[in-house]
Coordinates of N, CA, C and O in Angstrom, one line a residue:
V1210 N 91.9 13.1 -5.2 CA 92.9 12.2 -4.7 C 93.7 12.9 -3.7 O 94.2 14.0 -3.9
F1211 N 93.9 12.3 -2.5 CA 94.7 12.9 -1.4 C 95.9 12.1 -1.2 O 95.9 10.9 -1.2
Y1212 N 97.0 12.8 -1.1 CA 98.3 12.2 -0.8 C 98.8 12.5 0.6 O 98.8 13.7 1.0
N1213 N 99.1 11.5 1.4 CA 99.6 11.7 2.8 C 98.5 12.3 3.7 O 98.9 12.9 4.7
K1214 N 97.3 12.3 3.3 CA 96.2 12.8 4.2 C 95.0 11.8 4.2 O 93.9 12.3 4.2
T1215 N 95.3 10.6 4.2 CA 94.3 9.5 4.0 C 93.3 9.6 5.2 O 92.1 9.6 4.9
L1216 N 93.7 9.7 6.4 CA 92.8 9.6 7.5 C 91.9 10.9 7.5 O 90.7 10.8 7.9
S1217 N 92.5 12.0 7.2 CA 91.7 13.2 7.1 C 90.6 13.1 6.0 O 89.5 13.5 6.2
A1218 N 91.0 12.6 4.9 CA 90.0 12.4 3.8 C 88.9 11.4 4.2 O 87.7 11.7 3.9
I1219 N 89.3 10.3 4.8 CA 88.3 9.3 5.3 C 87.3 10.0 6.3 O 86.1 9.8 6.2
E1220 N 87.9 10.7 7.2 CA 87.0 11.3 8.3 C 86.0 12.3 7.7 O 84.9 12.4 8.2
K1221 N 86.4 13.0 6.6 CA 85.5 14.0 6.0 C 84.5 13.4 5.0 O 83.5 14.1 4.6
A1222 N 84.7 12.2 4.5 CA 83.9 11.6 3.5 C 82.6 11.1 4.0 O 82.5 10.6 5.2
D1223 N 81.6 11.0 3.1 CA 80.3 10.4 3.5 C 80.4 8.9 3.1 O 79.7 8.1 3.7
I1224 N 81.1 8.6 2.0 CA 81.3 7.2 1.5 C 82.6 7.1 0.9 O 83.1 8.1 0.4
V1225 N 83.3 6.0 1.0 CA 84.6 5.8 0.5 C 84.7 4.7 -0.5 O 84.2 3.6 -0.3
V1226 N 85.4 5.0 -1.6 CA 85.7 4.0 -2.6 C 87.2 3.7 -2.4 O 88.0 4.5 -2.5
T1227 N 87.5 2.4 -2.2 CA 88.8 2.0 -1.8 C 89.2 0.7 -2.5 O 88.4 -0.1 -2.8
A1228 N 90.5 0.5 -2.5 CA 91.1 -0.8 -3.0 C 91.1 -1.7 -1.8 O 91.1 -1.3 -0.7
S1229 N 91.0 -3.0 -2.1 CA 91.0 -4.0 -1.1 C 92.4 -4.0 -0.4 O 93.4 -3.9 -1.1
G1230 N 92.4 -4.0 0.9 CA 93.7 -3.9 1.6 C 93.6 -3.3 3.0 O 92.5 -3.2 3.6
T1231 N 94.7 -2.8 3.5 CA 94.7 -2.3 4.8 C 93.8 -1.0 5.0 O 93.3 -0.8 6.1
V1232 N 93.7 -0.3 4.0 CA 92.9 0.9 4.1 C 91.4 0.6 4.5 O 90.7 1.4 5.1
T1233 N 91.0 -0.6 4.1 CA 89.6 -1.0 4.5 C 89.4 -1.0 6.0 O 88.4 -0.7 6.5
L1234 N 90.5 -1.4 6.7 CA 90.5 -1.3 8.2 C 90.4 0.1 8.7 O 89.7 0.4 9.7
E1235 N 91.1 1.0 8.0 CA 91.1 2.4 8.4 C 89.7 3.0 8.2 O 89.2 3.7 9.1
V1236 N 89.0 2.6 7.1 CA 87.7 3.1 6.8 C 86.7 2.5 7.9 O 85.8 3.2 8.4
A1237 N 86.8 1.3 8.2 CA 86.0 0.6 9.2 C 86.1 1.3 10.5 O 85.2 1.4 11.3
Y1238 N 87.3 1.7 10.9 CA 87.6 2.3 12.1 C 86.7 3.6 12.3 O 86.2 3.9 13.4
F1239 N 86.6 4.3 11.2 CA 85.8 5.5 11.2 C 84.3 5.2 11.0 O 83.4 6.1 11.1
G1240 N 83.9 4.0 10.8 CA 82.5 3.6 10.6 C 81.9 4.1 9.3 O 80.7 4.4 9.3
K1241 N 82.7 4.3 8.3 CA 82.2 4.9 7.1 C 81.7 3.8 6.1 O 82.4 2.7 6.0
P1242 N 80.7 4.0 5.4 CA 80.3 3.0 4.3 C 81.4 3.0 3.2 O 81.9 4.1 2.9
M1243 N 81.6 1.9 2.6 CA 82.7 1.8 1.6 C 82.3 0.9 0.4 O 81.5 0.0 0.6
I1244 N 82.9 1.2 -0.7 CA 82.8 0.3 -1.9 C 84.3 -0.2 -2.1 O 85.2 0.6 -2.2
I1245 N 84.4 -1.5 -2.0 CA 85.8 -2.1 -2.2 C 86.0 -2.5 -3.6 O 85.2 -3.3 -4.1
V1246 N 87.0 -2.1 -4.2 CA 87.4 -2.4 -5.6 C 88.6 -3.3 -5.6 O 89.5 -3.1 -4.9
Y1247 N 88.4 -4.4 -6.4 CA 89.5 -5.3 -6.5 C 89.8 -5.7 -8.0 O 88.8 -6.0 -8.7
R1248 N 91.0 -5.6 -8.4 CA 91.3 -5.8 -9.8 C 91.7 -7.3 -10.0 O 92.5 -7.8 -9.2
V1249 N 91.1 -8.0 -11.0 CA 91.5 -9.3 -11.3 C 91.9 -9.4 -12.7 O 91.6 -8.6 -13.6
N1250 N 92.6 -10.5 -13.1 CA 93.0 -10.7 -14.4 C 91.7 -10.9 -15.3 O 90.8 -11.5 -14.9
P1251 N 91.7 -10.3 -16.5 CA 90.5 -10.4 -17.3 C 90.0 -11.8 -17.6 O 88.8 -12.1 -17.7
L1252 N 91.0 -12.7 -17.8 CA 90.7 -14.1 -18.0 C 90.0 -14.7 -16.8 O 89.0 -15.5 -17.0
T1253 N 90.4 -14.4 -15.6 CA 89.8 -14.9 -14.4 C 88.4 -14.4 -14.3 O 87.5 -15.1 -13.9
F1254 N 88.2 -13.1 -14.6 CA 86.9 -12.5 -14.5 C 85.9 -13.2 -15.5 O 84.8 -13.5 -15.2
F1255 N 86.4 -13.4 -16.7 CA 85.6 -14.1 -17.8 C 85.1 -15.5 -17.3 O 84.0 -15.8 -17.4
F1256 N 86.1 -16.3 -16.8 CA 85.7 -17.6 -16.4 C 84.8 -17.6 -15.1 O 83.9 -18.5 -15.0
S1257 N 85.0 -16.7 -14.2 CA 84.1 -16.7 -13.0 C 82.8 -16.2 -13.4 O 81.8 -16.6 -12.9
K1258 N 82.7 -15.3 -14.4 CA 81.4 -14.8 -14.9 C 80.6 -16.0 -15.6 O 79.4 -16.2 -15.4
K1259 N 81.3 -16.8 -16.3 CA 80.7 -17.9 -17.1 C 80.3 -19.1 -16.1 O 79.4 -19.8 -16.4
S1260 N 81.1 -19.2 -15.0 CA 80.8 -20.3 -14.1 C 79.6 -20.1 -13.3 O 79.0 -21.1 -12.7
G1261 N 79.2 -18.9 -13.1 CA 78.0 -18.6 -12.3 C 78.3 -18.6 -10.8 O 77.4 -18.4 -10.0
K1262 N 79.5 -18.7 -10.4 CA 79.9 -18.7 -9.0 C 80.2 -17.3 -8.5 O 80.4 -17.1 -7.3
N1263 N 80.2 -16.3 -9.4 CA 80.4 -14.9 -9.0 C 79.0 -14.3 -8.7 O 78.2 -14.2 -9.6
P1264 N 78.7 -14.0 -7.4 CA 77.4 -13.6 -7.1 C 76.9 -12.3 -7.7 O 75.8 -12.0 -7.9
I1265 N 77.9 -11.5 -8.2 CA 77.5 -10.2 -8.7 C 77.0 -10.4 -10.2 O 76.1 -9.7 -10.6
Y1266 N 77.5 -11.3 -10.9 CA 77.1 -11.5 -12.3 C 76.3 -12.8 -12.6 O 76.3 -13.2 -13.7
R1267 N 75.8 -13.3 -11.5 CA 75.0 -14.6 -11.7 C 73.8 -14.2 -12.6 O 73.0 -13.3 -12.4
D1268 N 73.6 -15.0 -13.7 CA 72.5 -14.8 -14.6 C 72.5 -13.4 -15.3 O 71.5 -13.0 -15.7
G1269 N 73.6 -12.8 -15.3 CA 73.7 -11.4 -15.9 C 73.0 -10.4 -15.1 O 72.8 -9.3 -15.6
K1270 N 72.6 -10.6 -13.9 CA 71.9 -9.7 -13.1 C 72.7 -9.4 -11.8 O 73.4 -10.2 -11.3
Y1271 N 72.5 -8.2 -11.3 CA 73.1 -7.8 -10.0 C 72.2 -8.3 -8.9 O 71.0 -8.4 -9.0
P1272 N 72.8 -8.6 -7.7 CA 72.0 -9.1 -6.6 C 71.2 -8.0 -6.1 O 71.4 -6.8 -6.3
S1273 N 70.1 -8.3 -5.4 CA 69.3 -7.3 -4.7 C 70.1 -6.6 -3.7 O 71.0 -7.2 -3.1
S1274 N 69.8 -5.4 -3.4 CA 70.6 -4.6 -2.5 C 70.3 -5.1 -1.1 O 69.1 -5.3 -0.7
K1275 N 71.3 -5.3 -0.3 CA 71.1 -5.8 1.1 C 72.0 -4.9 2.0 O 73.0 -4.4 1.6
V1276 N 71.5 -4.7 3.2 CA 72.3 -4.0 4.2 C 72.9 -5.0 5.2 O 72.2 -5.8 5.8
Y1277 N 74.2 -5.0 5.3 CA 74.9 -5.9 6.2 C 75.3 -5.2 7.4 O 75.9 -4.1 7.3
S1278 N 75.0 -5.7 8.6 CA 75.4 -5.0 9.8 C 76.4 -5.9 10.5 O 76.4 -7.1 10.5

């Protein structure tokens, strides 16, 4: 974890795990691949998982890997 050196850390990283927000724009500026993490209420997650509208957990399977350009 880096404090007050975000841009330096992003520049040196091969891939970035980040929270959803402004930092995603900073990562995109450097053209780095990223994994965006977003925290939701457990009850919201439970119902979205059961509804089948969440593409990650549809039928209990992860989607096939795709490259988006």
